Tab-separated table of C-alpha atoms and ligand atoms in Angstrom:
chain	number	residue	atom	x	y	z
A	1	MET	CA	11.986	-14.086	26.556
A	2	VAL	CA	12.818	-16.717	23.974
A	3	GLY	CA	14.619	-18.681	26.655
A	4	ALA	CA	11.820	-18.481	29.186
A	5	THR	CA	9.065	-19.703	26.860
A	6	GLY	CA	10.828	-22.056	24.473
A	7	ALA	CA	9.652	-19.768	21.680
A	8	LEU	CA	11.164	-20.049	18.229
A	9	ILE	CA	11.391	-16.360	17.736
A	10	SER	CA	10.209	-13.156	19.281
A	11	LEU	CA	9.996	-9.812	17.542
A	12	LEU	CA	9.310	-6.306	18.605
A	13	ILE	CA	7.663	-4.381	15.776
A	14	SER	CA	6.393	-0.861	15.383
A	15	ARG	CA	2.777	-0.056	14.618
A	16	GLU	CA	3.911	0.993	11.154
A	17	GLY	CA	5.205	-2.510	10.522
A	18	VAL	CA	8.945	-2.138	10.961
A	19	CYS	CA	10.857	-4.763	12.905
A	20	LEU	CA	12.580	-3.074	15.849
A	21	SER	CA	14.381	-6.020	17.340
A	22	GLN	CA	14.309	-9.779	17.221
A	23	ALA	CA	15.567	-12.796	19.081
A	24	GLY	CA	15.430	-16.499	18.442
A	25	GLU	CA	16.636	-19.099	16.039
A	26	LEU	CA	14.236	-18.785	13.140
A	27	THR	CA	16.532	-16.539	11.204
A	28	SER	CA	15.216	-18.054	8.000
A	29	LEU	CA	11.863	-16.437	8.646
A	30	ASN	CA	11.040	-13.420	6.514
A	31	THR	CA	10.710	-11.070	9.469
A	32	THR	CA	10.451	-7.950	7.304
A	33	ALA	CA	7.278	-9.180	5.654
A	34	LEU	CA	6.048	-10.679	8.910
A	35	ALA	CA	6.301	-7.309	10.644
A	36	ALA	CA	4.444	-5.490	7.858
A	37	LEU	CA	1.651	-8.071	7.805
A	38	VAL	CA	1.216	-8.307	11.550
A	39	ALA	CA	0.873	-4.529	11.718
A	40	GLY	CA	-1.836	-4.851	9.068
A	41	MET	CA	-3.595	-7.572	11.052
A	42	PHE	CA	-3.550	-5.450	14.131
A	43	ALA	CA	-5.039	-2.472	12.323
A	44	ALA	CA	-7.831	-4.685	11.002
A	45	THR	CA	-8.419	-6.081	14.472
A	46	LYS	CA	-8.709	-2.604	15.905
A	47	GLU	CA	-11.557	-1.986	13.471
A	48	VAL	CA	-13.227	-5.223	14.554
A	49	ALA	CA	-12.835	-4.129	18.171
A	50	THR	CA	-14.582	-0.847	17.416
A	51	ILE	CA	-17.504	-2.692	15.869
A	52	VAL	CA	-18.051	-4.835	18.936
A	53	GLY	CA	-17.669	-1.847	21.223
A	54	GLU	CA	-14.098	-2.290	22.365
A	55	ASN	CA	-11.440	0.300	21.859
A	56	GLN	CA	-8.711	-2.209	21.070
A	57	PHE	CA	-7.910	-5.878	21.584
A	58	SER	CA	-4.588	-6.065	23.320
A	59	ILE	CA	-3.808	-9.684	22.444
A	60	LEU	CA	-4.141	-11.642	19.232
A	61	LEU	CA	-3.551	-15.369	19.184
A	62	GLN	CA	-3.242	-17.454	16.039
A	63	GLN	CA	-3.270	-21.190	16.574
A	64	GLY	CA	-1.846	-23.444	13.900
A	65	ASP	CA	-1.122	-27.160	13.647
A	66	ARG	CA	2.503	-26.885	14.639
A	67	ARG	CA	3.225	-23.239	15.197
A	68	HIS	CA	1.331	-20.543	16.943
A	69	ILE	CA	1.661	-16.797	17.139
A	70	HIS	CA	1.000	-14.625	20.143
A	71	ILE	CA	0.805	-10.916	19.411
A	72	SER	CA	0.465	-8.333	22.130
A	73	LEU	CA	0.391	-4.564	22.227
A	74	VAL	CA	3.377	-2.937	23.850
A	75	GLY	CA	2.713	0.635	24.822
A	76	LYS	CA	0.875	2.633	22.212
A	77	ARG	CA	3.182	2.264	19.284
A	78	SER	CA	4.565	-1.245	19.152
A	79	MET	CA	3.737	-4.916	19.320
A	80	MET	CA	5.461	-8.039	20.465
A	81	VAL	CA	5.222	-11.129	18.284
A	82	ILE	CA	6.078	-14.538	19.687
A	83	VAL	CA	6.195	-17.626	17.505
A	84	PHE	CA	6.149	-20.872	19.472
A	85	GLU	CA	5.476	-24.583	18.949
A	86	ASP	CA	4.466	-26.156	22.220
A	87	TYR	CA	0.899	-24.995	22.770
A	88	THR	CA	0.824	-26.291	26.324
A	89	ARG	CA	3.167	-23.431	27.154
A	90	ILE	CA	0.651	-20.787	26.163
A	91	GLY	CA	0.259	-19.736	29.781
A	92	LYS	CA	3.969	-19.168	30.090
A	93	VAL	CA	4.060	-17.295	26.777
A	94	ARG	CA	1.238	-15.054	27.871
A	95	MET	CA	2.845	-14.308	31.197
A	96	GLU	CA	6.277	-13.612	29.765
A	97	ALA	CA	4.781	-11.423	27.038
A	98	LYS	CA	3.008	-9.404	29.679
A	99	LYS	CA	6.100	-9.036	31.816
A	100	ALA	CA	8.410	-8.137	28.960
A	101	GLY	CA	5.772	-5.877	27.446
A	102	GLU	CA	5.442	-3.870	30.615
A	103	ALA	CA	9.179	-3.506	30.949
A	104	ILE	CA	9.617	-2.498	27.334
A	105	SER	CA	6.761	-0.035	27.314
A	106	ARG	CA	8.207	1.673	30.386
A	107	ILE	CA	11.403	2.147	28.428
A	108	LEU	CA	9.661	3.154	25.203
A	109	GLU	CA	7.401	5.627	26.913
A	110	MET	CA	10.187	7.332	28.778
A	111	PRO	CA	10.580	10.871	27.567
A	112	VAL	CA	13.358	10.555	25.040
A	113	GLU	CA	15.978	13.114	25.399
A	114	LYS	CA	17.810	12.768	22.163
A	115	ALA	CA	20.708	10.519	22.920
A	116	PRO	CA	23.821	12.512	22.245
A	117	ASP	CA	25.355	9.690	20.234
A	118	GLU	CA	22.317	9.629	17.990
A	119	GLU	CA	23.010	13.086	16.720
A	120	GLY	CA	26.713	12.503	16.675
A	121	GLU	CA	26.458	9.330	14.654
A	122	ILE	CA	24.638	10.746	11.674
A	123	TYR	CA	26.001	13.869	10.168
A	124	LEU	CA	23.005	14.917	8.119
A	125	PRO	CA	24.524	16.763	5.148
A	126	ARG	CA	26.976	13.981	4.458
A	127	PHE	CA	24.375	11.329	5.086
A	128	LYS	CA	22.064	12.926	2.552
A	129	GLU	CA	24.767	13.275	-0.031
A	130	TYR	CA	25.690	9.595	0.216
A	131	ALA	CA	22.084	8.433	0.327
A	132	LEU	CA	21.216	10.511	-2.747
A	133	ASN	CA	24.162	8.925	-4.448
A	134	LEU	CA	22.855	5.448	-3.730
A	135	VAL	CA	19.406	6.349	-5.018
A	136	ASP	CA	20.972	7.816	-8.106
A	137	ARG	CA	22.925	4.665	-8.762
A	138	ILE	CA	20.323	2.055	-7.874
A	139	PHE	CA	16.997	3.550	-8.954
A	140	ARG	CA	18.418	3.873	-12.422
A	141	VAL	CA	16.440	4.840	-15.443
A	142	ASP	CA	17.084	2.400	-18.234
A	143	GLU	CA	16.980	3.106	-21.944
A	144	GLU	CA	13.533	1.626	-22.437
A	145	ASP	CA	12.323	3.614	-19.468
A	146	ASP	CA	13.038	7.014	-20.936
A	147	GLY	CA	10.070	7.132	-23.280
A	148	ALA	CA	8.344	9.298	-20.746
A	149	HIS	CA	9.913	12.544	-19.758
A	150	GLN	CA	9.651	14.511	-16.605
A	151	LEU	CA	7.375	17.475	-17.095
B	1	MET	CA	8.791	10.024	9.390
B	2	ALA	CA	11.706	7.785	8.703
B	3	HIS	CA	12.134	4.975	11.135
B	4	ILE	CA	15.547	5.170	12.727
B	5	SER	CA	16.650	2.285	14.834
B	6	SER	CA	20.009	2.662	16.490
B	7	GLU	CA	19.848	-0.898	17.758
B	8	ASN	CA	19.522	-2.441	14.299
B	9	GLN	CA	21.539	0.356	12.780
B	10	GLN	CA	18.994	0.976	10.093
B	11	ILE	CA	16.895	3.766	8.665
B	12	VAL	CA	13.670	2.795	6.992
B	13	PHE	CA	11.819	5.176	4.707
B	14	LYS	CA	8.230	4.387	3.921
B	15	LEU	CA	6.925	5.132	0.446
B	16	VAL	CA	3.259	4.711	-0.334
B	17	TYR	CA	1.760	4.141	-3.762
B	18	PHE	CA	-1.631	5.742	-3.536
B	19	GLY	CA	-4.332	6.129	-6.175
B	20	PRO	CA	-7.689	4.855	-7.346
B	21	GLY	CA	-8.244	1.102	-7.836
B	22	MET	CA	-6.732	-0.332	-11.014
B	23	SER	CA	-4.593	2.726	-11.736
B	24	GLY	CA	-1.401	0.653	-11.894
B	25	LYS	CA	0.073	0.715	-8.367
B	26	THR	CA	0.822	-3.001	-8.207
B	27	THR	CA	2.153	-2.859	-11.762
B	28	ASN	CA	4.654	-0.187	-10.652
B	29	LEU	CA	5.914	-2.452	-7.860
B	30	HIS	CA	6.200	-5.441	-10.175
B	31	TRP	CA	8.315	-3.437	-12.568
B	32	ILE	CA	10.592	-2.084	-9.859
B	33	HIS	CA	11.036	-5.596	-8.511
B	34	ALA	CA	11.947	-6.854	-11.959
B	35	GLN	CA	14.426	-4.029	-12.532
B	36	LEU	CA	16.403	-4.129	-9.315
B	37	ALA	CA	19.406	-6.374	-8.845
B	38	GLU	CA	18.931	-9.288	-6.466
B	39	LYS	CA	21.036	-7.796	-3.681
B	40	TYR	CA	18.869	-4.706	-3.357
B	41	ARG	CA	15.465	-6.240	-3.392
B	42	GLY	CA	13.499	-8.143	-0.800
B	43	GLU	CA	10.494	-10.267	-1.480
B	44	LEU	CA	7.564	-8.630	-3.261
B	45	LEU	CA	4.405	-9.453	-1.406
B	46	VAL	CA	1.256	-8.948	-3.448
B	47	LEU	CA	-1.831	-9.505	-1.355
B	48	ASP	CA	-4.164	-7.312	-3.304
B	49	THR	CA	-4.987	-9.921	-5.893
B	50	GLU	CA	-7.882	-9.945	-8.325
B	51	LYS	CA	-9.963	-11.961	-5.893
B	52	GLU	CA	-9.023	-10.388	-2.660
B	53	ARG	CA	-8.920	-6.706	-3.052
B	54	THR	CA	-10.126	-5.979	0.417
B	55	LEU	CA	-8.068	-5.064	3.417
B	56	PHE	CA	-4.520	-5.717	2.533
B	57	PHE	CA	-1.742	-4.121	0.618
B	58	ASP	CA	1.295	-4.906	-1.483
B	59	PHE	CA	4.627	-4.675	0.243
B	60	PHE	CA	8.128	-4.545	-1.172
B	61	PRO	CA	11.285	-3.848	0.849
B	62	VAL	CA	14.385	-2.453	-0.857
B	63	SER	CA	17.840	-2.210	0.751
B	64	LEU	CA	20.148	0.341	-0.752
B	65	GLY	CA	23.248	-0.352	1.302
B	66	ARG	CA	25.039	1.378	4.139
B	67	VAL	CA	25.639	5.017	4.767
B	68	GLU	CA	27.456	6.139	7.899
B	69	ASN	CA	27.002	2.707	9.479
B	70	TYR	CA	23.285	2.718	8.874
B	71	ALA	CA	21.548	0.369	6.478
B	72	ILE	CA	19.229	2.430	4.297
B	73	LYS	CA	15.962	0.809	3.386
B	74	PHE	CA	12.872	1.797	1.501
B	75	HIS	CA	9.624	0.024	2.247
B	76	LEU	CA	7.156	0.362	-0.600
B	77	TYR	CA	3.464	-0.103	0.095
B	78	THR	CA	0.395	0.178	-2.093
B	79	ILE	CA	-3.017	0.987	-0.760
B	80	PRO	CA	-5.587	-1.724	-1.467
B	81	GLY	CA	-8.026	-1.574	-4.368
B	82	GLN	CA	-11.159	-1.203	-2.333
B	83	ILE	CA	-10.555	1.698	-0.114
B	84	HIS	CA	-13.748	1.767	1.860
B	85	TYR	CA	-11.615	0.701	4.741
B	86	GLU	CA	-10.533	3.808	6.510
B	87	ALA	CA	-8.436	1.698	8.882
B	88	SER	CA	-6.270	0.046	6.286
B	89	ARG	CA	-5.724	3.285	4.431
B	90	ARG	CA	-4.680	4.982	7.612
B	91	LEU	CA	-2.337	2.204	8.608
B	92	ILE	CA	-0.593	2.406	5.292
B	93	LEU	CA	-0.283	6.182	5.325
B	94	GLU	CA	0.776	6.244	8.944
B	95	GLY	CA	4.438	7.057	9.230
B	96	ALA	CA	4.786	7.524	5.473
B	97	ASP	CA	7.718	9.588	4.224
B	98	GLY	CA	6.441	10.128	0.711
B	99	VAL	CA	3.649	9.281	-1.686
B	100	ALA	CA	3.640	8.338	-5.347
B	101	PHE	CA	0.141	9.127	-6.511
B	102	ILE	CA	-0.621	6.808	-9.423
B	103	ALA	CA	-3.338	8.372	-11.535
B	104	ASP	CA	-5.284	6.672	-14.299
B	105	SER	CA	-4.912	8.977	-17.307
B	106	ARG	CA	-7.903	7.680	-19.208
B	107	MET	CA	-10.566	10.214	-19.991
B	108	GLY	CA	-13.521	9.482	-17.762
B	109	HIS	CA	-11.266	8.603	-14.845
B	110	LEU	CA	-10.506	12.174	-13.878
B	111	GLU	CA	-13.182	12.231	-11.195
B	112	LYS	CA	-11.903	8.974	-9.619
B	113	ASN	CA	-8.403	10.406	-9.442
B	114	ILE	CA	-9.623	13.596	-7.854
B	115	GLN	CA	-11.713	11.731	-5.289
B	116	SER	CA	-8.836	9.467	-4.381
B	117	TYR	CA	-6.442	12.394	-4.027
B	118	ARG	CA	-8.876	14.255	-1.792
B	119	MET	CA	-9.304	11.182	0.363
B	120	MET	CA	-5.539	10.943	0.691
B	121	ILE	CA	-5.287	14.563	1.806
B	122	ASP	CA	-8.073	14.030	4.356
B	123	ASN	CA	-6.306	10.982	5.757
B	124	MET	CA	-3.035	12.866	5.942
B	125	ILE	CA	-4.636	15.703	7.824
B	126	ASP	CA	-6.125	13.183	10.283
B	127	LEU	CA	-2.679	11.713	10.757
B	128	ARG	CA	-1.175	15.182	11.209
B	129	ILE	CA	1.063	14.798	8.208
B	130	PRO	CA	2.125	18.273	7.068
B	131	VAL	CA	0.444	18.104	3.664
B	132	ASP	CA	2.023	21.161	2.089
B	133	ASP	CA	5.570	20.148	2.826
B	134	PHE	CA	5.175	16.454	2.099
B	135	PRO	CA	6.996	14.683	-0.752
B	136	VAL	CA	4.495	13.694	-3.446
B	137	VAL	CA	5.129	12.669	-7.027
B	138	LEU	CA	2.184	12.543	-9.362
B	139	GLN	CA	2.332	9.820	-11.977
B	140	TYR	CA	0.060	10.101	-14.990
B	141	ASN	CA	-0.099	6.408	-15.817
B	142	LYS	CA	-1.592	4.575	-18.803
B	143	ARG	CA	-0.402	7.140	-21.319
B	144	ASP	CA	-0.609	4.441	-23.987
B	145	LEU	CA	-4.380	4.480	-23.947
B	146	GLU	CA	-6.846	6.886	-25.543
B	147	PRO	CA	-8.522	9.234	-25.082
B	148	LEU	CA	-6.379	10.780	-22.336
B	149	ILE	CA	-6.782	13.494	-19.800
B	150	GLU	CA	-4.484	16.434	-20.289
B	151	LEU	CA	-1.316	16.669	-18.240
B	152	GLY	CA	-1.851	19.163	-15.454
B	153	SER	CA	-5.602	18.595	-15.307
B	154	ILE	CA	-5.467	16.811	-11.953
B	155	GLU	CA	-3.443	19.591	-10.360
B	156	ARG	CA	-5.828	22.151	-11.826
B	157	GLU	CA	-8.961	20.376	-10.590
B	158	LEU	CA	-7.494	20.060	-7.107
B	159	GLY	CA	-6.104	23.552	-7.031
B	160	LEU	CA	-2.661	22.195	-6.201
B	161	SER	CA	0.171	24.604	-6.260
B	162	PRO	CA	2.000	24.240	-9.556
B	163	GLY	CA	5.389	22.616	-9.310
B	164	ILE	CA	4.346	19.313	-7.807
B	165	PRO	CA	6.483	16.902	-9.811
B	166	ALA	CA	4.535	14.970	-12.420
B	167	ILE	CA	5.667	12.094	-14.604
B	168	GLU	CA	4.099	10.416	-17.603
B	169	ALA	CA	4.118	6.656	-17.434
B	170	VAL	CA	3.106	3.396	-19.008
B	171	ALA	CA	3.690	1.166	-16.014
B	172	SER	CA	2.794	-2.017	-17.874
B	173	GLU	CA	5.796	-1.363	-20.139
B	174	GLY	CA	7.940	0.099	-17.382
B	175	ARG	CA	7.953	3.597	-18.779
B	176	GLY	CA	8.220	6.292	-16.144
B	177	VAL	CA	8.261	3.803	-13.281
B	178	MET	CA	11.865	4.164	-12.154
B	179	GLN	CA	11.738	7.934	-12.654
B	180	THR	CA	8.795	8.127	-10.293
B	181	LEU	CA	10.565	6.086	-7.625
B	182	ARG	CA	13.806	7.936	-8.080
B	183	LEU	CA	12.276	11.386	-7.924
B	184	LEU	CA	10.221	10.493	-4.867
B	185	SER	CA	13.148	8.887	-3.036
B	186	MET	CA	15.357	11.895	-3.650
B	187	GLU	CA	12.704	14.258	-2.408
B	188	VAL	CA	12.241	12.100	0.689
B	189	ILE	CA	15.939	12.094	1.459
B	190	ARG	CA	16.240	15.844	0.938
B	191	LYS	CA	13.424	16.448	3.407
B	192	PHE	CA	14.742	13.936	5.933
B	193	GLN	CA	15.333	15.365	9.405
B	194	LEU	CA	16.610	13.676	12.529
C	201	GDP	N1	-2.658	-0.148	-20.954
C	201	GDP	C1	-2.112	-0.036	-19.755
C	201	GDP	N2	-2.499	-0.855	-18.760
C	201	GDP	C2	-1.925	-0.724	-17.549
C	201	GDP	C3	-0.921	0.240	-17.297
C	201	GDP	N3	-0.539	0.126	-16.002
C	201	GDP	C4	-1.282	-0.881	-15.470
C	201	GDP	N4	-2.115	-1.390	-16.389
C	201	GDP	C5	-3.091	-2.472	-16.216
C	201	GDP	O1	-4.134	-1.990	-15.372
C	201	GDP	C6	-4.653	-3.043	-14.562
C	201	GDP	C7	-4.619	-2.661	-13.097
C	201	GDP	O2	-3.281	-2.522	-12.681
C	201	GDP	P1	-2.849	-2.768	-11.166
C	201	GDP	O3	-1.407	-2.481	-11.080
C	201	GDP	O4	-3.329	-4.082	-10.696
C	201	GDP	O5	-3.693	-1.628	-10.469
C	201	GDP	P2	-3.789	-1.269	-8.917
C	201	GDP	O6	-5.198	-1.581	-8.506
C	201	GDP	O7	-3.540	0.205	-8.850
C	201	GDP	O8	-2.771	-2.051	-8.178
C	201	GDP	C8	-3.800	-4.260	-14.877
C	201	GDP	O9	-4.504	-5.068	-15.794
C	201	GDP	C9	-2.546	-3.683	-15.498
C	201	GDP	O10	-1.940	-4.554	-16.394
C	201	GDP	C10	-0.531	1.113	-18.379
C	201	GDP	O11	0.320	1.981	-18.246
C	201	GDP	N5	-1.157	0.920	-19.563
C	202	MG	MG1	-3.021	-3.463	-6.696
């Protein structure tokens, strides 16, 4: 996708604003924040769509001076974000987004039988024990923080 | 529910700071950001500024480290000040794993807290979040001011089952802030299912 369009970066994000996968060279970009904000933009746009009598806009395009963003819905639960510079390639971007989107949504919408390795990889009791340990260590309560007590 | 991505090898838990406008949600995030060591914290994004308290939210990603090959992350969100916008509230609650309800303890703000809490429950029901079994920590913030509402009064007004964890806080001085986050995170992890 990045190769086909000359895009700087392309992201697949969930509707809740989590980055699912990314490709491209703009590794310096804050993709975590980008994903959260784009999800917010899309939610706002959905509201706008309702007002003008549409159920949902499937594409959002932001045109800048140098960089542009093409955002498209992928299936029901995710979005593809493409950041690119050469605006004359918008047609190509749009086409590739559509193609990749269709392919990805077919995969995403396939009935997921829980992959066996998924269950095998995380052993829940141990996972929880370790994770609780991290929380215990990192979300520490400092001296000055103990003025309040848990009820 | 937690967002598990086998491709990125990460598990993201979403924590939402809910509550009436000006109750101290952003202040909680600022304090957490200030407390955490550099390597755990991402960039704190505060969009709900004095001028623009409309559609957007505050966002703060925290990375705890790896467990069983998975990077564990917490994404903290606040709901925006003006919550007329059903859509933005829903977006933020969607997929949430736990809520810190930040209440304003000042006398005269009881009704605002109650309204906000009810709205949250309504939104959760719309989103099919199992309300009764959902991790919530209630923070009675602004305990430095007077006169104050009594501890327990919000639960009583709402008819909440007793036992929902409550914490006294003065977020502007950092009191009770880390306890709230810690308690909520632990509850979220305990309830985590694959
Ligand atoms: N006195 C006092 N002020 C607080 C406390 N927590 C927050 N504030 C102040 O309350 C105002 C609103 O806080 P903010 O975090 O922006 O509220 P939000 O709308 O819930 O995000 C700010 O001026 C804070 O400094 C507290 O515990 N005590
Ligand atoms: Mg705020």
